[in-house]
mmCIF file of C-alpha atoms and ligand atoms in Angstrom:
data_model
loop_
_atom_site.group_PDB
_atom_site.id
_atom_site.type_symbol
_atom_site.label_atom_id
_atom_site.label_comp_id
_atom_site.label_asym_id
_atom_site.label_seq_id
_atom_site.Cartn_x
_atom_site.Cartn_y
_atom_site.Cartn_z
ATOM 1 C CA MET A 1 119.625 -64.244 69.040
ATOM 2 C CA ASN A 2 122.659 -62.056 69.624
ATOM 3 C CA GLY A 3 123.840 -59.811 72.432
ATOM 4 C CA SER A 4 122.731 -56.599 70.739
ATOM 5 C CA ASP A 5 119.098 -57.645 70.399
ATOM 6 C CA ILE A 6 116.663 -55.468 72.325
ATOM 7 C CA ILE A 7 113.926 -57.635 73.782
ATOM 8 C CA ILE A 8 111.214 -55.761 75.682
ATOM 9 C CA LEU A 9 108.430 -57.221 77.774
ATOM 10 C CA GLY A 10 105.457 -54.829 77.724
ATOM 11 C CA ILE A 11 102.807 -54.807 80.458
ATOM 12 C CA GLU A 12 99.428 -53.054 80.117
ATOM 13 C CA SER A 13 96.773 -52.947 82.852
ATOM 14 C CA SER A 14 95.246 -49.460 82.718
ATOM 15 C CA CYS A 15 91.594 -50.429 82.364
ATOM 16 C CA ASP A 16 89.895 -53.787 81.920
ATOM 17 C CA ASP A 17 92.390 -55.690 79.754
ATOM 18 C CA THR A 18 95.426 -57.441 81.187
ATOM 19 C CA SER A 19 98.018 -57.614 78.443
ATOM 20 C CA ALA A 20 101.627 -58.717 77.999
ATOM 21 C CA ALA A 21 103.716 -58.537 74.833
ATOM 22 C CA VAL A 22 107.235 -59.452 73.773
ATOM 23 C CA LEU A 23 108.929 -57.197 71.242
ATOM 24 C CA LYS A 24 112.296 -57.984 69.660
ATOM 25 C CA ASN A 25 114.049 -55.109 67.872
ATOM 26 C CA GLY A 26 110.712 -53.403 67.228
ATOM 27 C CA GLU A 27 108.989 -56.557 65.984
ATOM 28 C CA ILE A 28 106.144 -58.202 67.914
ATOM 29 C CA LEU A 29 106.791 -61.826 68.901
ATOM 30 C CA SER A 30 103.648 -62.124 71.029
ATOM 31 C CA ASN A 31 100.801 -59.863 72.164
ATOM 32 C CA ILE A 32 98.452 -61.533 74.632
ATOM 33 C CA VAL A 33 95.289 -59.805 75.873
ATOM 34 C CA ALA A 34 93.127 -61.251 78.657
ATOM 35 C CA GLY A 35 89.783 -59.427 78.606
ATOM 36 C CA GLN A 36 87.417 -59.268 81.573
ATOM 37 C CA LYS A 37 83.873 -60.500 80.940
ATOM 38 C CA VAL A 38 82.875 -59.680 84.544
ATOM 39 C CA HIS A 39 81.962 -56.057 83.639
ATOM 40 C CA GLU A 40 79.391 -56.899 80.953
ATOM 41 C CA LYS A 41 76.467 -57.303 83.317
ATOM 42 C CA TYR A 42 77.167 -53.912 84.929
ATOM 43 C CA GLY A 43 77.115 -51.988 81.627
ATOM 44 C CA GLY A 44 80.587 -50.527 82.249
ATOM 45 C CA VAL A 45 83.939 -51.203 83.914
ATOM 46 C CA VAL A 46 83.739 -51.682 87.699
ATOM 47 C CA PRO A 47 87.187 -50.515 88.941
ATOM 48 C CA GLU A 48 87.431 -52.795 91.978
ATOM 49 C CA LEU A 49 86.507 -55.872 89.919
ATOM 50 C CA ALA A 50 89.016 -54.829 87.255
ATOM 51 C CA SER A 51 91.920 -54.721 89.749
ATOM 52 C CA ARG A 52 90.971 -58.114 91.168
ATOM 53 C CA ALA A 53 90.878 -59.640 87.685
ATOM 54 C CA HIS A 54 94.264 -58.081 86.784
ATOM 55 C CA GLN A 55 95.702 -59.644 89.934
ATOM 56 C CA GLN A 56 94.492 -63.055 88.787
ATOM 57 C CA ASN A 57 95.440 -62.644 85.130
ATOM 58 C CA ILE A 58 98.824 -60.977 85.212
ATOM 59 C CA ILE A 59 101.085 -63.995 85.849
ATOM 60 C CA PRO A 60 99.385 -66.367 83.376
ATOM 61 C CA THR A 61 99.263 -63.589 80.734
ATOM 62 C CA VAL A 62 102.981 -62.830 81.033
ATOM 63 C CA ASP A 63 103.781 -66.540 81.083
ATOM 64 C CA THR A 64 101.788 -67.103 77.868
ATOM 65 C CA ALA A 65 103.404 -64.084 76.174
ATOM 66 C CA LEU A 66 106.920 -65.366 76.948
ATOM 67 C CA LYS A 67 106.065 -68.930 75.851
ATOM 68 C CA GLU A 68 104.412 -67.820 72.620
ATOM 69 C CA ALA A 69 107.428 -65.613 71.835
ATOM 70 C CA GLY A 70 109.823 -68.473 72.589
ATOM 71 C CA ILE A 71 111.749 -66.153 74.917
ATOM 72 C CA SER A 72 112.915 -67.034 78.403
ATOM 73 C CA LYS A 73 112.757 -64.383 81.113
ATOM 74 C CA ASN A 74 116.562 -64.302 81.265
ATOM 75 C CA GLN A 75 116.724 -63.097 77.657
ATOM 76 C CA LEU A 76 114.698 -59.942 78.371
ATOM 77 C CA THR A 77 116.523 -56.621 77.961
ATOM 78 C CA ALA A 78 113.998 -54.441 79.815
ATOM 79 C CA ILE A 79 110.443 -54.281 81.113
ATOM 80 C CA ALA A 80 108.056 -51.526 79.991
ATOM 81 C CA PHE A 81 104.789 -50.912 81.799
ATOM 82 C CA THR A 82 101.839 -48.529 81.697
ATOM 83 C CA ARG A 83 102.230 -46.020 84.524
ATOM 84 C CA GLY A 84 99.046 -44.117 83.639
ATOM 85 C CA PRO A 85 96.614 -42.625 82.865
ATOM 86 C CA GLY A 86 93.909 -45.118 83.805
ATOM 87 C CA LEU A 87 92.178 -46.688 86.794
ATOM 88 C CA LEU A 88 94.517 -46.487 89.774
ATOM 89 C CA GLY A 89 93.777 -49.946 91.200
ATOM 90 C CA SER A 90 94.333 -51.507 87.770
ATOM 91 C CA LEU A 91 97.548 -49.577 87.125
ATOM 92 C CA ILE A 92 98.950 -50.574 90.520
ATOM 93 C CA VAL A 93 98.772 -54.265 89.580
ATOM 94 C CA GLY A 94 100.814 -53.842 86.371
ATOM 95 C CA THR A 95 103.203 -51.362 87.970
ATOM 96 C CA GLY A 96 103.848 -53.559 91.004
ATOM 97 C CA PHE A 97 104.386 -56.613 88.813
ATOM 98 C CA ALA A 98 106.760 -54.811 86.426
ATOM 99 C CA LYS A 99 108.816 -53.362 89.287
ATOM 100 C CA SER A 100 109.268 -56.696 91.037
ATOM 101 C CA PHE A 101 110.024 -58.582 87.824
ATOM 102 C CA ALA A 102 112.643 -56.013 86.749
ATOM 103 C CA LEU A 103 114.176 -56.051 90.221
ATOM 104 C CA GLY A 104 114.279 -59.852 90.291
ATOM 105 C CA LEU A 105 115.869 -60.049 86.837
ATOM 106 C CA ASP A 106 118.117 -57.044 87.477
ATOM 107 C CA ILE A 107 117.163 -55.367 84.191
ATOM 108 C CA PRO A 108 115.974 -51.803 83.411
ATOM 109 C CA LEU A 109 112.414 -50.703 84.033
ATOM 110 C CA VAL A 110 110.743 -48.284 81.604
ATOM 111 C CA GLU A 111 107.553 -46.351 82.357
ATOM 112 C CA VAL A 112 105.108 -45.628 79.527
ATOM 113 C CA ASN A 113 102.231 -43.194 79.201
ATOM 114 C CA HIS A 114 99.236 -45.182 77.916
ATOM 115 C CA MET A 115 98.183 -42.435 75.473
ATOM 116 C CA GLN A 116 101.681 -42.190 74.008
ATOM 117 C CA GLY A 117 101.583 -45.972 73.697
ATOM 118 C CA HIS A 118 98.434 -45.761 71.538
ATOM 119 C CA ILE A 119 100.231 -43.317 69.227
ATOM 120 C CA LEU A 120 103.551 -45.181 69.114
ATOM 121 C CA ALA A 121 101.713 -48.384 68.124
ATOM 122 C CA HIS A 122 102.185 -46.982 64.607
ATOM 123 C CA PHE A 123 105.898 -47.799 64.848
ATOM 124 C CA ILE A 124 105.495 -51.520 65.541
ATOM 125 C CA LYS A 125 107.309 -53.202 62.634
ATOM 126 C CA ASN A 126 104.978 -53.935 59.706
ATOM 127 C CA LYS A 127 105.550 -55.843 56.446
ATOM 128 C CA GLU A 128 105.243 -52.732 54.305
ATOM 129 C CA GLU A 129 107.733 -50.827 56.489
ATOM 130 C CA ASN A 130 105.225 -47.986 56.310
ATOM 131 C CA TYR A 131 105.316 -45.562 59.246
ATOM 132 C CA PRO A 132 104.132 -41.980 59.771
ATOM 133 C CA LYS A 133 106.771 -39.293 59.293
ATOM 134 C CA PHE A 134 107.296 -36.548 61.862
ATOM 135 C CA PRO A 135 105.596 -34.206 62.331
ATOM 136 C CA PHE A 136 102.226 -35.912 62.049
ATOM 137 C CA ILE A 137 98.832 -35.575 63.717
ATOM 138 C CA CYS A 138 97.349 -38.507 65.558
ATOM 139 C CA MET A 139 93.689 -38.544 66.534
ATOM 140 C CA THR A 140 93.485 -40.831 69.559
ATOM 141 C CA VAL A 141 89.937 -42.008 70.137
ATOM 142 C CA SER A 142 89.210 -44.452 72.936
ATOM 143 C CA GLY A 143 86.761 -45.158 75.733
ATOM 144 C CA GLY A 144 88.509 -42.693 78.021
ATOM 145 C CA HIS A 145 90.083 -40.150 75.667
ATOM 146 C CA THR A 146 89.609 -38.152 72.509
ATOM 147 C CA GLN A 147 92.716 -36.192 71.628
ATOM 148 C CA LEU A 148 94.291 -34.502 68.634
ATOM 149 C CA VAL A 149 98.021 -34.808 69.150
ATOM 150 C CA LEU A 150 100.765 -33.081 67.185
ATOM 151 C CA VAL A 151 103.583 -35.642 67.163
ATOM 152 C CA ARG A 152 106.947 -33.948 66.512
ATOM 153 C CA ASP A 153 109.091 -36.887 67.631
ATOM 154 C CA TYR A 154 108.650 -40.166 69.533
ATOM 155 C CA PHE A 155 108.279 -38.381 72.868
ATOM 156 C CA ASP A 156 107.766 -34.825 71.716
ATOM 157 C CA MET A 157 103.985 -34.698 71.563
ATOM 158 C CA LYS A 158 101.568 -31.838 72.112
ATOM 159 C CA ILE A 159 97.838 -32.172 72.695
ATOM 160 C CA ILE A 160 96.262 -29.530 70.439
ATOM 161 C CA GLY A 161 92.650 -30.502 71.083
ATOM 162 C CA GLN A 162 90.621 -32.826 73.273
ATOM 163 C CA THR A 163 87.154 -33.590 74.513
ATOM 164 C CA ILE A 164 85.778 -31.343 77.222
ATOM 165 C CA ASP A 165 83.339 -34.017 78.417
ATOM 166 C CA ASP A 166 82.672 -37.532 77.069
ATOM 167 C CA ALA A 167 85.234 -39.389 74.969
ATOM 168 C CA ALA A 168 84.202 -40.640 71.512
ATOM 169 C CA GLY A 169 84.182 -44.254 72.759
ATOM 170 C CA GLU A 170 82.041 -43.194 75.703
ATOM 171 C CA ALA A 171 79.606 -41.540 73.275
ATOM 172 C CA PHE A 172 79.291 -44.912 71.515
ATOM 173 C CA ASP A 173 79.020 -46.911 74.748
ATOM 174 C CA LYS A 174 76.481 -44.595 76.415
ATOM 175 C CA ALA A 175 74.297 -44.564 73.306
ATOM 176 C CA ALA A 176 74.421 -48.354 73.227
ATOM 177 C CA LYS A 177 73.291 -48.437 76.847
ATOM 178 C CA ILE A 178 70.368 -46.098 76.048
ATOM 179 C CA LEU A 179 69.456 -48.435 73.176
ATOM 180 C CA GLY A 180 69.571 -51.420 75.543
ATOM 181 C CA LEU A 181 72.683 -52.958 73.946
ATOM 182 C CA PRO A 182 75.378 -54.670 76.069
ATOM 183 C CA TYR A 183 78.732 -53.109 77.052
ATOM 184 C CA PRO A 184 80.985 -52.179 75.303
ATOM 185 C CA GLY A 185 78.476 -50.954 72.753
ATOM 186 C CA GLY A 186 80.855 -49.340 70.228
ATOM 187 C CA PRO A 187 81.373 -52.480 68.122
ATOM 188 C CA LEU A 188 77.604 -53.224 68.178
ATOM 189 C CA ILE A 189 76.629 -49.741 67.021
ATOM 190 C CA ASP A 190 79.187 -50.162 64.242
ATOM 191 C CA LYS A 191 77.586 -53.501 63.303
ATOM 192 C CA TYR A 192 73.959 -52.243 63.274
ATOM 193 C CA ALA A 193 74.984 -49.054 61.463
ATOM 194 C CA LYS A 194 76.101 -51.114 58.463
ATOM 195 C CA GLU A 195 72.413 -51.964 57.766
ATOM 196 C CA GLY A 196 71.095 -48.449 58.413
ATOM 197 C CA ASN A 197 70.658 -45.074 56.729
ATOM 198 C CA PRO A 198 73.054 -42.448 58.172
ATOM 199 C CA GLU A 199 70.875 -39.585 56.876
ATOM 200 C CA LYS A 200 67.613 -40.855 58.407
ATOM 201 C CA PHE A 201 67.820 -38.948 61.695
ATOM 202 C CA VAL A 202 69.663 -35.718 62.353
ATOM 203 C CA PHE A 203 71.676 -35.223 65.551
ATOM 204 C CA PRO A 204 73.628 -32.078 66.473
ATOM 205 C CA VAL A 205 77.312 -31.706 65.549
ATOM 206 C CA SER A 206 79.001 -29.819 68.397
ATOM 207 C CA ASN A 207 81.073 -26.767 67.633
ATOM 208 C CA ILE A 208 83.303 -25.656 70.484
ATOM 209 C CA GLY A 209 86.841 -24.304 70.820
ATOM 210 C CA ASP A 210 89.470 -24.552 68.118
ATOM 211 C CA PHE A 211 90.229 -28.250 68.021
ATOM 212 C CA ASP A 212 88.271 -29.416 71.064
ATOM 213 C CA PHE A 213 85.366 -31.848 71.068
ATOM 214 C CA SER A 214 82.172 -32.294 73.065
ATOM 215 C CA PHE A 215 79.990 -35.385 72.923
ATOM 216 C CA SER A 216 77.741 -35.146 75.958
ATOM 217 C CA GLY A 217 75.119 -33.007 74.137
ATOM 218 C CA LEU A 218 74.901 -35.597 71.374
ATOM 219 C CA LYS A 219 74.218 -38.376 73.867
ATOM 220 C CA THR A 220 71.530 -36.259 75.570
ATOM 221 C CA SER A 221 69.886 -35.441 72.243
ATOM 222 C CA LEU A 222 69.696 -39.170 71.483
ATOM 223 C CA LEU A 223 68.119 -39.796 74.885
ATOM 224 C CA TYR A 224 65.405 -37.141 74.378
ATOM 225 C CA PHE A 225 64.823 -38.184 70.778
ATOM 226 C CA LEU A 226 64.225 -41.809 71.828
ATOM 227 C CA LYS A 227 62.017 -40.766 74.750
ATOM 228 C CA LYS A 228 59.838 -38.757 72.379
ATOM 229 C CA GLU A 229 59.640 -41.485 69.725
ATOM 230 C CA THR A 230 59.040 -44.390 72.128
ATOM 231 C CA ALA A 231 56.217 -42.406 73.773
ATOM 232 C CA LYS A 232 54.484 -42.470 70.353
ATOM 233 C CA ASP A 233 55.513 -46.033 69.447
ATOM 234 C CA SER A 234 56.914 -48.333 72.137
ATOM 235 C CA SER A 235 58.660 -50.528 69.550
ATOM 236 C CA PHE A 236 60.404 -47.562 67.868
ATOM 237 C CA ILE A 237 63.898 -48.723 68.890
ATOM 238 C CA GLU A 238 63.309 -52.262 67.712
ATOM 239 C CA LYS A 239 62.083 -51.042 64.313
ATOM 240 C CA ASN A 240 64.713 -48.356 63.815
ATOM 241 C CA VAL A 241 67.847 -49.596 65.571
ATOM 242 C CA ALA A 242 69.933 -49.751 62.384
ATOM 243 C CA ASP A 243 68.980 -46.236 61.220
ATOM 244 C CA VAL A 244 69.462 -44.775 64.704
ATOM 245 C CA CYS A 245 72.915 -46.397 65.003
ATOM 246 C CA ALA A 246 73.914 -45.303 61.481
ATOM 247 C CA SER A 247 72.770 -41.696 62.032
ATOM 248 C CA TYR A 248 74.364 -41.453 65.477
ATOM 249 C CA GLN A 249 77.654 -42.999 64.329
ATOM 250 C CA HIS A 250 77.703 -40.733 61.274
ATOM 251 C CA THR A 251 77.379 -37.691 63.596
ATOM 252 C CA ILE A 252 80.310 -38.772 65.811
ATOM 253 C CA ILE A 253 82.565 -39.413 62.823
ATOM 254 C CA LYS A 254 81.556 -36.115 61.158
ATOM 255 C CA THR A 255 82.368 -34.254 64.408
ATOM 256 C CA LEU A 256 85.784 -35.916 64.629
ATOM 257 C CA PHE A 257 86.780 -35.194 61.022
ATOM 258 C CA LYS A 258 85.646 -31.565 61.172
ATOM 259 C CA LYS A 259 88.353 -30.883 63.771
ATOM 260 C CA LEU A 260 90.946 -33.234 62.301
ATOM 261 C CA ILE A 261 90.780 -31.524 58.888
ATOM 262 C CA LYS A 262 90.999 -28.088 60.496
ATOM 263 C CA ALA A 263 94.034 -29.112 62.578
ATOM 264 C CA ALA A 264 95.877 -30.684 59.625
ATOM 265 C CA GLN A 265 95.313 -27.536 57.573
ATOM 266 C CA GLN A 266 96.401 -25.153 60.306
ATOM 267 C CA TYR A 267 99.577 -27.123 61.128
ATOM 268 C CA HIS A 268 100.355 -27.921 57.440
ATOM 269 C CA ILE A 269 100.398 -31.631 58.184
ATOM 270 C CA THR A 270 100.273 -34.312 55.496
ATOM 271 C CA ASP A 271 100.752 -37.461 57.617
ATOM 272 C CA VAL A 272 97.620 -38.238 59.604
ATOM 273 C CA ALA A 273 97.083 -41.206 61.902
ATOM 274 C CA ILE A 274 94.347 -42.554 64.136
ATOM 275 C CA ALA A 275 94.747 -44.636 67.287
ATOM 276 C CA GLY A 276 92.766 -46.064 70.205
ATOM 277 C CA GLY A 277 89.836 -48.461 70.430
ATOM 278 C CA VAL A 278 87.444 -46.385 68.310
ATOM 279 C CA SER A 279 89.870 -46.588 65.367
ATOM 280 C CA ALA A 280 88.442 -50.103 64.964
ATOM 281 C CA ASN A 281 85.224 -48.386 63.782
ATOM 282 C CA SER A 282 84.529 -49.207 60.138
ATOM 283 C CA LEU A 283 83.126 -45.777 59.188
ATOM 284 C CA LEU A 284 86.043 -43.970 60.837
ATOM 285 C CA ARG A 285 88.453 -46.159 58.881
ATOM 286 C CA SER A 286 86.755 -45.734 55.517
ATOM 287 C CA GLU A 287 86.294 -41.990 56.040
ATOM 288 C CA LEU A 288 89.972 -41.581 56.945
ATOM 289 C CA PHE A 289 90.846 -43.219 53.648
ATOM 290 C CA ARG A 290 88.313 -41.183 51.620
ATOM 291 C CA ILE A 291 89.017 -37.806 53.262
ATOM 292 C CA GLY A 292 92.752 -38.573 53.240
ATOM 293 C CA GLN A 293 92.671 -38.930 49.442
ATOM 294 C CA GLU A 294 90.652 -35.733 49.139
ATOM 295 C CA GLN A 295 93.072 -33.794 51.369
ATOM 296 C CA GLY A 296 96.268 -35.367 49.981
ATOM 297 C CA TRP A 297 97.207 -37.011 53.305
ATOM 298 C CA ASN A 298 99.249 -40.129 53.932
ATOM 299 C CA THR A 299 96.982 -41.982 56.356
ATOM 300 C CA PHE A 300 97.846 -44.557 59.000
ATOM 301 C CA ILE A 301 95.711 -46.973 61.009
ATOM 302 C CA PRO A 302 97.342 -49.546 63.297
ATOM 303 C CA GLU A 303 96.631 -53.218 62.769
ATOM 304 C CA PHE A 304 93.369 -54.097 64.582
ATOM 305 C CA GLN A 305 95.047 -55.842 67.550
ATOM 306 C CA TYR A 306 97.085 -52.676 68.210
ATOM 307 C CA CYS A 307 94.055 -50.318 68.121
ATOM 308 C CA THR A 308 92.370 -51.451 71.336
ATOM 309 C CA ASP A 309 94.290 -51.668 74.610
ATOM 310 C CA ASN A 310 97.287 -53.988 74.239
ATOM 311 C CA ALA A 311 100.797 -54.383 75.597
ATOM 312 C CA GLY A 312 102.404 -54.365 72.134
ATOM 313 C CA MET A 313 102.003 -50.588 72.059
ATOM 314 C CA ILE A 314 103.546 -50.311 75.535
ATOM 315 C CA ALA A 315 106.480 -52.472 74.446
ATOM 316 C CA ILE A 316 107.209 -50.334 71.343
ATOM 317 C CA ALA A 317 107.056 -47.136 73.422
ATOM 318 C CA GLY A 318 109.367 -48.873 75.911
ATOM 319 C CA HIS A 319 111.737 -49.798 73.080
ATOM 320 C CA TYR A 320 112.193 -46.158 72.034
ATOM 321 C CA LYS A 321 112.544 -44.986 75.646
ATOM 322 C CA PHE A 322 115.097 -47.716 76.239
ATOM 323 C CA LEU A 323 117.100 -46.404 73.259
ATOM 324 C CA LYS A 324 117.056 -42.959 74.892
ATOM 325 C CA GLY A 325 118.290 -44.503 78.148
ATOM 326 C CA GLU A 326 115.265 -43.234 80.070
ATOM 327 C CA PHE A 327 114.755 -45.713 82.875
ATOM 328 C CA ALA A 328 112.449 -45.635 85.881
ATOM 329 C CA GLY A 329 113.606 -46.281 89.448
ATOM 330 C CA GLN A 330 112.029 -48.597 91.997
ATOM 331 C CA ASP A 331 110.409 -45.517 93.574
ATOM 332 C CA ILE A 332 108.113 -45.068 90.561
ATOM 333 C CA ALA A 333 104.376 -45.118 91.334
ATOM 334 C CA ALA A 334 101.295 -45.544 89.150
ATOM 335 C CA ASP A 335 99.599 -42.247 88.274
ATOM 336 C CA ALA A 336 95.915 -42.320 87.297
ATOM 337 C CA ARG A 337 96.119 -38.831 85.788
ATOM 338 C CA LEU A 338 99.551 -39.057 84.159
ATOM 339 C CA LYS A 339 100.131 -36.267 81.608
ATOM 340 C CA PHE A 340 102.627 -35.916 78.773
HETATM 341 O O1 KG4 B 401 91.448 -48.008 73.558
HETATM 342 P P1 KG4 B 401 90.392 -48.868 74.170
HETATM 343 O O2 KG4 B 401 90.488 -50.350 73.970
HETATM 344 O O3 KG4 B 401 90.304 -48.649 75.722
HETATM 345 C C1 KG4 B 401 90.427 -47.410 76.324
HETATM 346 O O4 KG4 B 401 91.579 -47.001 76.627
HETATM 347 O O5 KG4 B 401 89.356 -46.776 76.496
HETATM 348 O O6 KG4 B 401 88.989 -48.341 73.615
HETATM 349 C C2 KG4 B 401 87.757 -48.918 73.981
HETATM 350 C C3 KG4 B 401 86.642 -48.135 73.313
HETATM 351 C C4 KG4 B 401 85.253 -48.520 73.834
HETATM 352 O O7 KG4 B 401 84.543 -47.331 74.120
HETATM 353 C C5 KG4 B 401 84.635 -49.258 72.645
HETATM 354 O O8 KG4 B 401 83.226 -49.160 72.579
HETATM 355 C C6 KG4 B 401 85.287 -48.544 71.489
HETATM 356 O O9 KG4 B 401 86.626 -48.363 71.898
HETATM 357 N N1 KG4 B 401 85.231 -49.343 70.250
HETATM 358 C C7 KG4 B 401 84.489 -48.984 69.167
HETATM 359 C C8 KG4 B 401 84.657 -50.019 68.218
HETATM 360 N N2 KG4 B 401 85.497 -50.963 68.741
HETATM 361 C C9 KG4 B 401 85.840 -50.527 69.996
HETATM 362 N N3 KG4 B 401 83.734 -47.906 68.940
HETATM 363 C C10 KG4 B 401 83.120 -47.830 67.749
HETATM 364 N N4 KG4 B 401 83.212 -48.781 66.790
HETATM 365 C C11 KG4 B 401 83.970 -49.873 66.972
HETATM 366 N N5 KG4 B 401 84.061 -50.794 66.003
HETATM 367 ZN ZN1 ZN B 402 93.459 -47.146 75.618
#
């Protein structure tokens, strides 16, 4: 350890995961995520329960992250936290904690936009030293967002397309709910789809705007399709769950790539990345590789633990903001609708 080391504590609490990470000179020393099982029985995140759980989890999560990293609080250079977007009550817990901890330690405080964090996760040090080159396009697909972002520099990002209704992750989760699967349903649809035929059932691929997406029609078409089929055969879902999941998943991924390819062509981009929880999806990953080879792209997917919500991505964004000297004051407040 020497005086010029930059050691960032990252704090993430935008939705239903309380996370703390320690990052030294761009390298992760620890990345702890405390999930919240309490939402499962409600079929979605209950905001009030999420804030209460963050309140309980935040101190032990930070404590574990520091211990696992072998770093004492006095060695920290700065504290980075998610200011938004997200659930306000959840964000307030992380923001309040980060502000008090930074004040107590008398070190800089750095605010991070959660969506920029997802994208900057690509710059967490990896063994191959393989990072996207600017300008690149990042398709950020999560439970709350679906965005095509033109990334010109670490904090020079422009949203060139986004969903006008449901996010891709929401399309997975809502379909899972219709199928009677537990929340969050994305990983389960992915699992069942592996055994199914993606061509068995045909669902509509939306076609709106230039690079925008829409997924609510797809979800509705699944609902009506299942209503019709279960009226004829009440065990239709049971018998066809794998084919339904495979066909539905195939439609989401096809919709996403249609716009991603168009955007990369229009902006003459060769480095293409994905980020967010849905980038854990196995078809999305294999299609990015296949289509990337076809299109001559260099493709980038973060390590699995940095795809879903985590504080490692907040710490790396904080690291680059720290280098720019962009610090937040004690008057900073959480912002549920934070833009960039
Ligand atoms: O980024 P994230 O952890 O939280 C948000 O900021 O939303 O993303 C969570 C979303 C959920 O909708 C979840 O169902 C989806 O990511 N997800 C998946 C998979 N793993 C997580 N969707 C499809 N396939 C997966 N394997
Ligand atoms: Zn997220």
